[in-house]
CSV table of C-alpha atoms in Angstrom, one decimal:
chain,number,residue,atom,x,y,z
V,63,UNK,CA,-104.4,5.7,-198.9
V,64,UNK,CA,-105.5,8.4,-201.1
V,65,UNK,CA,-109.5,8.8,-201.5
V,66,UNK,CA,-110.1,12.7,-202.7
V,67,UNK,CA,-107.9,14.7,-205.1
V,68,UNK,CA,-109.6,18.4,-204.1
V,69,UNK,CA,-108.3,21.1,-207.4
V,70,UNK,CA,-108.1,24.7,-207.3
V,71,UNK,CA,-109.8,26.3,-210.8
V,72,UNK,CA,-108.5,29.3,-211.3
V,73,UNK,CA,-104.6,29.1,-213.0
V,74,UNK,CA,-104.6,25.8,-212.0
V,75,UNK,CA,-106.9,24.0,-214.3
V,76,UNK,CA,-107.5,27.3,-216.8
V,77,UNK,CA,-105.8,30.3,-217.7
V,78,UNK,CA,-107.5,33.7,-215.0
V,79,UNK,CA,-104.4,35.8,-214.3
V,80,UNK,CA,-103.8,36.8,-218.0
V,81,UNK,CA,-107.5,37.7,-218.5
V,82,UNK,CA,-107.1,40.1,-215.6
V,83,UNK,CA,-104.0,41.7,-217.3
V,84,UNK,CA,-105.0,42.0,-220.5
V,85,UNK,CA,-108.0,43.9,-218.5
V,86,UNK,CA,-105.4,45.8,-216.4
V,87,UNK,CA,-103.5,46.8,-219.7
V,88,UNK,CA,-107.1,48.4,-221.0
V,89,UNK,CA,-107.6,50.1,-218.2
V,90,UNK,CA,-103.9,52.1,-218.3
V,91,UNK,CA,-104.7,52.8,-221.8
V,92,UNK,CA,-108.1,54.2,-220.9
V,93,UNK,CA,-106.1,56.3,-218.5
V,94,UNK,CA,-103.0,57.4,-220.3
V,95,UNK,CA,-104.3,60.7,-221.5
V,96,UNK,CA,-104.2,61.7,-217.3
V,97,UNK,CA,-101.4,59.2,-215.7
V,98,UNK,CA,-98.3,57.5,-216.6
V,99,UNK,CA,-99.1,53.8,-216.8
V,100,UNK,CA,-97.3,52.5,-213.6
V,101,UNK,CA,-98.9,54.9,-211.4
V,102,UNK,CA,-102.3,53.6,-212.7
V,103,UNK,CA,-101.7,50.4,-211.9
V,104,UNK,CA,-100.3,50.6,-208.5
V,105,UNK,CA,-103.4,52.5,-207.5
V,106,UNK,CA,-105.4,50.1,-208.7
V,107,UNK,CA,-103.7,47.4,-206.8
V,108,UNK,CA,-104.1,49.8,-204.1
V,109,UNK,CA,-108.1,50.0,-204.3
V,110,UNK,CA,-108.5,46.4,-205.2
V,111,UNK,CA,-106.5,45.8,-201.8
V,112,UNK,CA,-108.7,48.5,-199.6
V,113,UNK,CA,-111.7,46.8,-201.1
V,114,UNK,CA,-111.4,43.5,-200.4
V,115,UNK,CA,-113.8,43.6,-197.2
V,116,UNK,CA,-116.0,45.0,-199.5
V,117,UNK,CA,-116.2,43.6,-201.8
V,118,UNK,CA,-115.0,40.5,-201.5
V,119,UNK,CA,-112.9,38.6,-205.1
V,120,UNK,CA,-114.3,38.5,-208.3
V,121,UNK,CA,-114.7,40.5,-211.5
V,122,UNK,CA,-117.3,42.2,-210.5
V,123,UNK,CA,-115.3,43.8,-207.5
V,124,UNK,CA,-112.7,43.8,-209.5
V,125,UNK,CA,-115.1,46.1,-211.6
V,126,UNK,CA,-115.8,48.7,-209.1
V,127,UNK,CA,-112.1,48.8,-208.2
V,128,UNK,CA,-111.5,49.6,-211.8
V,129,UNK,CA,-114.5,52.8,-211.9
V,130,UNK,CA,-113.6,53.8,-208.0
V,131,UNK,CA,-109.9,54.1,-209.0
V,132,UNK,CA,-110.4,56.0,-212.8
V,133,UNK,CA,-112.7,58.3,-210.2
V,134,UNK,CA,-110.1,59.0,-208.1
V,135,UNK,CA,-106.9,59.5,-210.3
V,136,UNK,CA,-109.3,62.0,-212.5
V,137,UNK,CA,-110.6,63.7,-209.5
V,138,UNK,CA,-114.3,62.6,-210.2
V,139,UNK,CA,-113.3,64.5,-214.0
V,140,UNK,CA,-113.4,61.4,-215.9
V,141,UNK,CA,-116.8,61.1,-218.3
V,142,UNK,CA,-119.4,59.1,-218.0
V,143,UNK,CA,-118.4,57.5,-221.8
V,144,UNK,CA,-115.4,56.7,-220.1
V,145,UNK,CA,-116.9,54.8,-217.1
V,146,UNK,CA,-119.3,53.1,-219.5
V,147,UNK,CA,-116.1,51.5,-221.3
V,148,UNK,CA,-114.8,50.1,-218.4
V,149,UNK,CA,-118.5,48.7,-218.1
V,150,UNK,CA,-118.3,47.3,-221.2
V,151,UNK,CA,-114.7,45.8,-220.9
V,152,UNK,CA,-115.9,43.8,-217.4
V,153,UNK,CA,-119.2,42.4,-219.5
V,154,UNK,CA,-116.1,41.0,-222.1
V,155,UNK,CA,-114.1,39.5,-218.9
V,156,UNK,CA,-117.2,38.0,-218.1
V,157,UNK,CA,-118.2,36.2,-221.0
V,158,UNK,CA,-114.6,35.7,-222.3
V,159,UNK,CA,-114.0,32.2,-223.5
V,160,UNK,CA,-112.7,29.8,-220.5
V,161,UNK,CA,-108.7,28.8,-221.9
V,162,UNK,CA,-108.0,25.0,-220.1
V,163,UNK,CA,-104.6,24.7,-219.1
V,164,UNK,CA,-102.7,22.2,-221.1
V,165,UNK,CA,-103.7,18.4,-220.8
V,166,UNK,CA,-106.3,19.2,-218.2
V,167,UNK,CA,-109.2,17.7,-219.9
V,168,UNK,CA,-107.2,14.4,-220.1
V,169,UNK,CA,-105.2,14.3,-216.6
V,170,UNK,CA,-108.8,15.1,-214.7
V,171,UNK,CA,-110.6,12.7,-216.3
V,172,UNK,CA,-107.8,9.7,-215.6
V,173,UNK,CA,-107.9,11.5,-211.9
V,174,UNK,CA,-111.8,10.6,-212.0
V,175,UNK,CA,-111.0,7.0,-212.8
V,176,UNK,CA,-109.5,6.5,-209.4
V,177,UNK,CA,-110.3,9.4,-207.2
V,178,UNK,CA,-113.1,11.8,-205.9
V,179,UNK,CA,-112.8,14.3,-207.3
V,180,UNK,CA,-113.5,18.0,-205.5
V,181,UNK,CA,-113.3,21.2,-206.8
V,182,UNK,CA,-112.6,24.1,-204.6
V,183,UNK,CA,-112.3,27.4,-206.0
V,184,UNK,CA,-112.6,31.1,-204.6
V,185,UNK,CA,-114.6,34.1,-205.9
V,186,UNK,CA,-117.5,35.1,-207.3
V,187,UNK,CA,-120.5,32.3,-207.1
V,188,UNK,CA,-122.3,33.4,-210.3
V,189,UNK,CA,-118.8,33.7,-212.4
V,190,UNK,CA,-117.0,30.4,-211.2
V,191,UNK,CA,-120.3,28.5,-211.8
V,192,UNK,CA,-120.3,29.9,-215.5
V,193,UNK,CA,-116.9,28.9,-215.6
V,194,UNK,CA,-117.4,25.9,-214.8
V,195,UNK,CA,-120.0,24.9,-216.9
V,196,UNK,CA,-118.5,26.1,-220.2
V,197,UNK,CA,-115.1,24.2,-219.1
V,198,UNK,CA,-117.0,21.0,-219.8
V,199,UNK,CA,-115.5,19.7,-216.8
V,200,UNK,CA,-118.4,19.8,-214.7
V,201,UNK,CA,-119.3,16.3,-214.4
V,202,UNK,CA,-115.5,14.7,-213.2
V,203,UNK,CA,-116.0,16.7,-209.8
V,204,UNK,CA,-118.3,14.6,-207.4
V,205,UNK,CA,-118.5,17.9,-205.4
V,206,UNK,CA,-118.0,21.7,-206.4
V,207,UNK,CA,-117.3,24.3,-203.5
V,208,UNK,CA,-117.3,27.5,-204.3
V,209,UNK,CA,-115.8,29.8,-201.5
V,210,UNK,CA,-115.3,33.2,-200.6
V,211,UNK,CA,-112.0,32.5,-199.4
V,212,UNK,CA,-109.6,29.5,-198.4
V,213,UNK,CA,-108.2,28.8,-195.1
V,214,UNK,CA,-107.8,25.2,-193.4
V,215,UNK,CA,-111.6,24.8,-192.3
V,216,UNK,CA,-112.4,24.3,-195.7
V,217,UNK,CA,-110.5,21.5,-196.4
V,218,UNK,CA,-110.9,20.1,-193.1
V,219,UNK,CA,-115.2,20.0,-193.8
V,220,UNK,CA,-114.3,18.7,-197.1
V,221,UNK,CA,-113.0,15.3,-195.3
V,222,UNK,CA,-114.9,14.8,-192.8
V,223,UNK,CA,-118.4,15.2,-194.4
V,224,UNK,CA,-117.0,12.7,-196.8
V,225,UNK,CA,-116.0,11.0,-193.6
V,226,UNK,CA,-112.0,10.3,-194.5
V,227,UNK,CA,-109.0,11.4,-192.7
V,228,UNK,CA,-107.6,14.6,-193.6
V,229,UNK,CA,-104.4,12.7,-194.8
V,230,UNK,CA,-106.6,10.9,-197.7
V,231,UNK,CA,-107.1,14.4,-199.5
V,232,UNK,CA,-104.7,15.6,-201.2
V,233,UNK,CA,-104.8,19.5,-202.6
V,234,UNK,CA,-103.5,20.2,-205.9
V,235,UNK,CA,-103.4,23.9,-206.7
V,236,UNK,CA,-101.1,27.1,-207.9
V,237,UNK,CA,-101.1,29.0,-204.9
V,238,UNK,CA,-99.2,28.5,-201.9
V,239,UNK,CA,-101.6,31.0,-199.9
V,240,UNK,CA,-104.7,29.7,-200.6
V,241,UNK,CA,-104.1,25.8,-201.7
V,242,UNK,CA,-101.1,24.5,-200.1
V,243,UNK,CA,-100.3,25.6,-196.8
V,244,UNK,CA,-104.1,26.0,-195.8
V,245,UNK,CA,-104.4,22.4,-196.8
V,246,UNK,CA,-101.8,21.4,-194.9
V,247,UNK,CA,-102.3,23.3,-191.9
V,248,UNK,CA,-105.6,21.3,-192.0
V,249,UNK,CA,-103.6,17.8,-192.2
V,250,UNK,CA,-104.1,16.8,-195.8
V,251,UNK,CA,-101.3,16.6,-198.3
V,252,UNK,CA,-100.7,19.1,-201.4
V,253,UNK,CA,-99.2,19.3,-204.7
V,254,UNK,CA,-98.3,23.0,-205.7
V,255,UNK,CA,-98.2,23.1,-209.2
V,256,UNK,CA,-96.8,27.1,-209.9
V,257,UNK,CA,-98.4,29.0,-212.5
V,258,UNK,CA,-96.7,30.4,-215.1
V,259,UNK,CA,-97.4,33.9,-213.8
V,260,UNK,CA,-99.4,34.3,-211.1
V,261,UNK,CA,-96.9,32.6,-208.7
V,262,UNK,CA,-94.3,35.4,-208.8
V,263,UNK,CA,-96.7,37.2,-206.5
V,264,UNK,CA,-97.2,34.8,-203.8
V,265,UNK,CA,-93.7,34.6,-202.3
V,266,UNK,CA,-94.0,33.2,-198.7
V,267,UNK,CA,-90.9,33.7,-196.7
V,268,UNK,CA,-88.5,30.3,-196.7
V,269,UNK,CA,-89.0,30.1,-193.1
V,270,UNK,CA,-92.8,29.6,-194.1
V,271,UNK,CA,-92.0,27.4,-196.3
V,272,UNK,CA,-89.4,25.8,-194.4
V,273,UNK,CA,-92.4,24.2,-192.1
V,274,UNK,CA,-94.7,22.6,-194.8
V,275,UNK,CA,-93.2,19.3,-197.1
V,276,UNK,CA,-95.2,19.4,-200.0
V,277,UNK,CA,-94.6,18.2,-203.8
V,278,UNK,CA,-93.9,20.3,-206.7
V,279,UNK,CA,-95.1,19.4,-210.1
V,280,UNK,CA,-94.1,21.1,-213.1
V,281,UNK,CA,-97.7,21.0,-215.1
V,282,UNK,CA,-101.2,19.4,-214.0
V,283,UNK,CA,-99.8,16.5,-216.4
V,284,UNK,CA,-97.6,15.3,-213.7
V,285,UNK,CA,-99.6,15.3,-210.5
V,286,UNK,CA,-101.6,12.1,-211.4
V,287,UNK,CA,-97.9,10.6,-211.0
V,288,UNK,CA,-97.4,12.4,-208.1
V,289,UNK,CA,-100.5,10.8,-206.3
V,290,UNK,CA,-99.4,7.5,-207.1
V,291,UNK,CA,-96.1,8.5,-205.5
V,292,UNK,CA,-97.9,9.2,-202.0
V,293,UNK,CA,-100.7,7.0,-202.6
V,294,UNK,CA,-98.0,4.1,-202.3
V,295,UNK,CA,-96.0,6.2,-199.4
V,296,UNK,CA,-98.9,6.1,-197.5
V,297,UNK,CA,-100.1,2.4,-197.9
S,60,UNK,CA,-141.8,12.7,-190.6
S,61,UNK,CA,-140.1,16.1,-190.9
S,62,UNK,CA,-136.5,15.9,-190.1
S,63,UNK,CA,-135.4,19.1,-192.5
S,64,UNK,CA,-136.6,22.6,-191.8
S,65,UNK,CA,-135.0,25.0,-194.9
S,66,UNK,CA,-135.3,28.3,-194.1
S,67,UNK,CA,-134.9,31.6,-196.7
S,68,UNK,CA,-132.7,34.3,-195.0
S,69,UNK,CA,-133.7,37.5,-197.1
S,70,UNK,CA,-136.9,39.2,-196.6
S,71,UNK,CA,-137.8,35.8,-194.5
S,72,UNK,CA,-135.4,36.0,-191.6
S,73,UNK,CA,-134.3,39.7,-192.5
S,74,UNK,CA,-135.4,42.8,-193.8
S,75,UNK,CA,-133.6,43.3,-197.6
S,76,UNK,CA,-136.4,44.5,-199.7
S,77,UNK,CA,-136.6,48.4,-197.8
S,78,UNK,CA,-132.8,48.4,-198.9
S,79,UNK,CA,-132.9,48.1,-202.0
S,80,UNK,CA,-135.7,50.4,-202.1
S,81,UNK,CA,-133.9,53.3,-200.4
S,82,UNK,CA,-131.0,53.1,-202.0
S,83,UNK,CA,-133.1,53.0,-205.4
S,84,UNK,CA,-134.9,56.3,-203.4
S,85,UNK,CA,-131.4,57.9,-203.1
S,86,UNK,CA,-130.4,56.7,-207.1
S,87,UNK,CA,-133.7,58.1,-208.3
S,88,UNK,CA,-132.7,62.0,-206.6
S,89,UNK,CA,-129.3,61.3,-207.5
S,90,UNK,CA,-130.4,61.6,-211.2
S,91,UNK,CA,-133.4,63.9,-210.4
S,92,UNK,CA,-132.4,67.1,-212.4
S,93,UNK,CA,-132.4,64.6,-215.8
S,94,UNK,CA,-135.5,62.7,-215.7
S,95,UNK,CA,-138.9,62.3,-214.0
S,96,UNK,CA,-138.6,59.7,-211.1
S,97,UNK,CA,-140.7,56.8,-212.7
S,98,UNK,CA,-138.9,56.8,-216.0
S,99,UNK,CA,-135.6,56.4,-214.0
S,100,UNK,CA,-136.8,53.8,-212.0
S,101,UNK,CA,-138.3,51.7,-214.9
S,102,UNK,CA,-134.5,51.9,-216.6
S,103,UNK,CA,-133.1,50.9,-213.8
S,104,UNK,CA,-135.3,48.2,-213.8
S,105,UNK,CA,-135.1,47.1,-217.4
S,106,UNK,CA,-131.0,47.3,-217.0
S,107,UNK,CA,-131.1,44.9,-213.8
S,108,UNK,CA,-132.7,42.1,-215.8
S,109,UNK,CA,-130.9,42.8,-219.1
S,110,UNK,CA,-128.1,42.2,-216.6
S,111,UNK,CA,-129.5,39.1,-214.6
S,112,UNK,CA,-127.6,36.7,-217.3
S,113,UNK,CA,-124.3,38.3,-217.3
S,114,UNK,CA,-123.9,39.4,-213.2
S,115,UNK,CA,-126.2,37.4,-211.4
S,116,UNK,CA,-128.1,38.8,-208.2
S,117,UNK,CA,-126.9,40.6,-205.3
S,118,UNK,CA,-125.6,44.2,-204.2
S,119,UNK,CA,-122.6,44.6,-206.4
S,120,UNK,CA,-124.5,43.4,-209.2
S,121,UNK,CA,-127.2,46.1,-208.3
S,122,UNK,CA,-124.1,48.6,-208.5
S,123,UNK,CA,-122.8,48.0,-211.7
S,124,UNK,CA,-127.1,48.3,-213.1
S,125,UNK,CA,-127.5,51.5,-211.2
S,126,UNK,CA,-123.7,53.2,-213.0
S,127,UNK,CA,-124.8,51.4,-216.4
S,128,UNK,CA,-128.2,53.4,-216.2
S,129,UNK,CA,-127.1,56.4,-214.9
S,130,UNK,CA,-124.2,56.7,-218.2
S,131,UNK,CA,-127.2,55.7,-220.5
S,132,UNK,CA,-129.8,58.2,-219.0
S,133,UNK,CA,-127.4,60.7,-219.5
S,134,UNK,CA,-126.3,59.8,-222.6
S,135,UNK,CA,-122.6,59.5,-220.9
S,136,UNK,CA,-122.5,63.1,-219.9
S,137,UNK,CA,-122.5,61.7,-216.2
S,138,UNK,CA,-119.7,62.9,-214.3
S,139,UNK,CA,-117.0,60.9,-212.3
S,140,UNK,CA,-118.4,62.6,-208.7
S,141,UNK,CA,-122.0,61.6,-209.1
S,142,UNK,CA,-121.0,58.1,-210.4
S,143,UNK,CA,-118.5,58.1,-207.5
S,144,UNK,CA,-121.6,58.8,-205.3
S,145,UNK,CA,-123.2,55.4,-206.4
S,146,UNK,CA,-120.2,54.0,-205.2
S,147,UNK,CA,-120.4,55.3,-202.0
S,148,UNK,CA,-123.9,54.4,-201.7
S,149,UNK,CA,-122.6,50.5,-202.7
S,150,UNK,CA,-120.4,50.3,-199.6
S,151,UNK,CA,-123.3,51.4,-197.5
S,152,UNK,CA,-125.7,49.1,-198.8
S,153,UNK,CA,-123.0,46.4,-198.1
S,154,UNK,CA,-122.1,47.3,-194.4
S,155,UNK,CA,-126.0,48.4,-193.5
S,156,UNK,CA,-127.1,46.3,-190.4
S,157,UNK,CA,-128.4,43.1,-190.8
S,158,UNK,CA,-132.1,43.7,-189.5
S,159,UNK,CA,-133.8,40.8,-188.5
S,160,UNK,CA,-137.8,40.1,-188.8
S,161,UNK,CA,-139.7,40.3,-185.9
S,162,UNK,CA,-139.4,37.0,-183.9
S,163,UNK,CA,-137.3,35.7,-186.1
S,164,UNK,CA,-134.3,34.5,-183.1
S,165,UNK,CA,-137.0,33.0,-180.9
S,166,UNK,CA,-138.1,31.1,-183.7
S,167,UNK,CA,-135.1,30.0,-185.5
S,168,UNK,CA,-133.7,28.9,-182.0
S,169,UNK,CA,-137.0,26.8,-181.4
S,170,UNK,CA,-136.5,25.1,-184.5
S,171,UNK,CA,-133.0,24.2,-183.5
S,172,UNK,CA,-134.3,21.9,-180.9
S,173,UNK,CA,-136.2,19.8,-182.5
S,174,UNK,CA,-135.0,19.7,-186.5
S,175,UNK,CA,-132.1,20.5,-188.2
S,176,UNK,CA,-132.0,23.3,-190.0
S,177,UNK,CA,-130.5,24.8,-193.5
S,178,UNK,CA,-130.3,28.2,-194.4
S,179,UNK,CA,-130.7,28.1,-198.3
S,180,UNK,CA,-130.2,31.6,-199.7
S,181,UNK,CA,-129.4,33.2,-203.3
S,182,UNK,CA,-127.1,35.8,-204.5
S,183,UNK,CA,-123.6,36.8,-204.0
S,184,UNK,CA,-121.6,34.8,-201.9
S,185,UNK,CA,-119.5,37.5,-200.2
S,186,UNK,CA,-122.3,39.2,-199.4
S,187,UNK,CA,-124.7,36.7,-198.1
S,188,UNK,CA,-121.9,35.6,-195.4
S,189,UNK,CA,-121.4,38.7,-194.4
S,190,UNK,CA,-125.2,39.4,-193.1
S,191,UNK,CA,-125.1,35.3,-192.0
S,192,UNK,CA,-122.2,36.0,-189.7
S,193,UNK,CA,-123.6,39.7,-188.8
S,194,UNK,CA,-127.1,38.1,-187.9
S,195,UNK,CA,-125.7,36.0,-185.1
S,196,UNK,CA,-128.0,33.1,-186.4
S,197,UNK,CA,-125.0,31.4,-187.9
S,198,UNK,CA,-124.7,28.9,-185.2
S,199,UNK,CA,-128.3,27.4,-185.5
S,200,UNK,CA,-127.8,25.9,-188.9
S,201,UNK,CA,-126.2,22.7,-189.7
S,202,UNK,CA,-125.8,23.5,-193.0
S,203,UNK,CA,-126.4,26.5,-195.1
S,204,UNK,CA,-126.5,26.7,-198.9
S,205,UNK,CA,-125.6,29.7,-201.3
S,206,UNK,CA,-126.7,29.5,-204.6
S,207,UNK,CA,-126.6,31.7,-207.3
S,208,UNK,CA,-130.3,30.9,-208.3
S,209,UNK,CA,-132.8,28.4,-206.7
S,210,UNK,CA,-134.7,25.6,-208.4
S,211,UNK,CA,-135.8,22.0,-207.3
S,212,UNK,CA,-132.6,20.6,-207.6
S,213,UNK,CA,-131.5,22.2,-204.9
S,214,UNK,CA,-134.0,21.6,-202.7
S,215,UNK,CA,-134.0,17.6,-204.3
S,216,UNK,CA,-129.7,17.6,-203.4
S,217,UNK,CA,-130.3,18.9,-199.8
S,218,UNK,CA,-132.4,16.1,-199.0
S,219,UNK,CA,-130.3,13.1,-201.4
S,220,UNK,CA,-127.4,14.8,-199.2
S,221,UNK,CA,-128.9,14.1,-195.9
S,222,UNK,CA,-130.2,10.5,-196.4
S,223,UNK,CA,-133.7,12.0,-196.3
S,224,UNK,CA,-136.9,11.6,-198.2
S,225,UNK,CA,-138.0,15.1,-200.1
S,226,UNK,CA,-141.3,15.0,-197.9
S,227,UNK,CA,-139.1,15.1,-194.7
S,228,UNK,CA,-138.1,18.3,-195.5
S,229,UNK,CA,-140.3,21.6,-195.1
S,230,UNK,CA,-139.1,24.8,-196.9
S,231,UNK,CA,-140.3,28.0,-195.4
S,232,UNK,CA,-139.8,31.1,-197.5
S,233,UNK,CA,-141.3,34.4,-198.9
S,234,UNK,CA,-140.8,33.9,-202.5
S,235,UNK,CA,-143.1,31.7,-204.1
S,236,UNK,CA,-140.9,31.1,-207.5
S,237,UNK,CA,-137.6,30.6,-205.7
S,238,UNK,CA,-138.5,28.8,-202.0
S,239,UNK,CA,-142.3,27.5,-202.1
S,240,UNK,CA,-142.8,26.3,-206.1
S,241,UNK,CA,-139.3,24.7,-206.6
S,242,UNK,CA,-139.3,22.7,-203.2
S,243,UNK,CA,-142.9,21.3,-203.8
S,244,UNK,CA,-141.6,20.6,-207.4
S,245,UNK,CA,-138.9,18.3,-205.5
S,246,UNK,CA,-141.3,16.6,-203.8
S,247,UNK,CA,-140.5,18.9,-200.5
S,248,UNK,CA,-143.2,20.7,-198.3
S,249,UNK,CA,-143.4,24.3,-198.2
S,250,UNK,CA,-144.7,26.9,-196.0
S,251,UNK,CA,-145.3,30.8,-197.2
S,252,UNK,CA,-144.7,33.7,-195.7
S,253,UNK,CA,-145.4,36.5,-197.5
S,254,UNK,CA,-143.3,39.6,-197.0
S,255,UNK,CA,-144.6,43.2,-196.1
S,256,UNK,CA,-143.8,44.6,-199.5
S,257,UNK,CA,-141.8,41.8,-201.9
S,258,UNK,CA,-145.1,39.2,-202.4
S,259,UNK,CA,-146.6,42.2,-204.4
S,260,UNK,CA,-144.2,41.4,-207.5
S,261,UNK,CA,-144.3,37.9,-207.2
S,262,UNK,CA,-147.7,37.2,-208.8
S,263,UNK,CA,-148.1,33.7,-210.1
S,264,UNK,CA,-150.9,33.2,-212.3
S,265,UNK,CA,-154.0,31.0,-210.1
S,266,UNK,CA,-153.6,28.3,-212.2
S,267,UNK,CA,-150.2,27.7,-211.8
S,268,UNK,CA,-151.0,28.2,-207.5
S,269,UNK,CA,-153.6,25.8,-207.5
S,270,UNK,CA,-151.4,23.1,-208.2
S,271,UNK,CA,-149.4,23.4,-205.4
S,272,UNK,CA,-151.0,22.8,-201.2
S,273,UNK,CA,-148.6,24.5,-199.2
S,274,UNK,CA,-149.0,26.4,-195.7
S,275,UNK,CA,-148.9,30.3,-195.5
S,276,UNK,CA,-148.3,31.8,-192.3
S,277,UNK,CA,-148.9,35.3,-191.5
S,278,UNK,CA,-145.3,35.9,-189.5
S,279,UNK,CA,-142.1,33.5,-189.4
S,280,UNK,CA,-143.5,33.3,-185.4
S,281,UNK,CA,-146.8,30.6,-187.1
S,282,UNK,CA,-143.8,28.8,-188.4
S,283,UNK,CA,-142.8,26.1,-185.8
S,284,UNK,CA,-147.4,25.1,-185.1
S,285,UNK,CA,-147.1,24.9,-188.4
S,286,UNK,CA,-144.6,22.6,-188.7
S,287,UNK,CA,-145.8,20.9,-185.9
S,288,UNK,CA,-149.3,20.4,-187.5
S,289,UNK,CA,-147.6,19.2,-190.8
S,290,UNK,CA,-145.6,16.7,-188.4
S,291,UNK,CA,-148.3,15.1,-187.0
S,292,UNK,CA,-150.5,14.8,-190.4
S,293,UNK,CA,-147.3,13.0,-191.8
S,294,UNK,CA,-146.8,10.4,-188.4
């Protein structure tokens, strides 16, 4: 029997991969003048990657992967002007409007009606907070954690300091890496619910896959019928 | 009772005051053939809390304030090296050793035997469980709370959390605005202890102090007869 429905935030219940390629796309055109666009981009990716012990996810990391990499291609040439725009754009990432997904507002609050609700989300503290406080969603969640990454201890805290069985949670979220296997691997149930975008990037290899049965919804609209699915499996 | 000890981590269990103040050192002669030292300090100053609302605290937030200044200073005539030189000074602020207080093991392991303890700390998540894991003190909390700003409802949750009342749990920090007024404002205890250099900018005005009894010790090491003396006035 099904007592926690734990959601991921980002690209699950509002739009985050487009903001970061519009802000991508800004930062090739700040660029153009010196590199062609792909090469930009992949050494962005590059930095991003190498920084990651660093600096950990986030916008603000994201940020100094941005100025570190503009550095680099320009052989420290690039002007200070320059630098300051990429300043400016992160400041607009930061305070740019949070998008909800379509029929979030209504599926989480019917999830509410008959679930605890937990939200587990990765990156920065400061931004996801923000986040979540202008996505008016705030009060559905009878717990927020805020991570700085996901691996199967999480979800396996989350249960037992609510004192349930792992196999009473049940992990909705877009990516396989961080939402579904994880989840599983800690002995709750997941719904992966692929994101129009971001998804393309996190191909596991079938025989991954292969190991973990989980369900597949087609929008957040249809996991509240997918719960009741394994909430009467499971009974 | 006491049942609760919460415990700051920096500038209370480690040294993170002197770091910011060398690296501001390093900033200050990084920008040295501009401006006089003071001015650049003060700007540096006024851009962190101009900032406060959009980035929150902690080191990468420091970063982006310390680049932001330095293109302002120099009216963007900057150059990519010396920017890439705050950079560099970033990832060595991040990986610099986690330097505990004096005492501060013997003491926090003390604690450990007799109360549980939670490690309530503010600014960049990443960061923050980086030096928790680098301090080896990891281990001697039961719980330990990040937060991107402290006020009483934090301290009022940890308790609600635990099944405690707020007067069974003791606070022990150096900041008087984020560890001992917030916790007594929750109906928590609190014990000061001032640090070498950071108490000198957190002046509250007397009347606001004199509202508030709490403990100060002179060292973390006063902490535990301390707590014992408060355990035996609350028996």
């Amino acid at each position: 029997m099904i007592e926690i429905v734990a959601l991921d935030a980002d690209d699950t219940l509002w739009h985050n991969e487009p903001l970061y390629a519009r802000t991508t796309a800004r930062f090739r055109e700040l660029l153009s003048s010196y590199y062609s666009s792909t090469w930009i981009e992949d050494r962005l990716s590059e930095t991003e990657l190498r920084n990651l012990p660093h600096y950990g996810y986030g916008i603000k990391s994201f940020s100094l992967s941005m100025i570190e990499t503009a550095i680099e291609l320009t052989e420290g040439h690039i002007k200070g002007d320059e630098i300051g725009e990429i300043l400016s754009i992160t400041k607009q990432m930061l305070a740019a409007p949070v998008q909800l997904l379509q029929g979030v507002t209504e599926t989480v609050t019917e999830l509410a009606s008959s679930y605890r609700l937990v939200l587990v989300t990765k990156g920065d503290l400061f931004d996801q907070e923000s986040k979540i406080a202008r996505s008016g969603l705030g009060d559905c969640f009878s717990e927020i954690e805020i991570v700085s990454d996901k691996d199967k201890t999480i979800y396996a805290q989350i249960a037992s300091r609510n004192r349930i069985e792992a196999k009473q949670l049940v992990m909705v979220g877009d990516s396989l890496r961080s939402d579904v296997i994880p989840a599983m691997e800690a002995g709750c149930l997941a719904i992966h619910v692929p994101y129009e975008t971001s998804w393309q990037h996190e191909v596991l290899p079938d025989e991954v896959l292969q190991q973990y049965r989980f369900l597949t919804a087609n929008s957040i609209e249809e996991v509240p019928g997918l719960i009741e699915r394994l909430h009467r499996t499971a009974v």
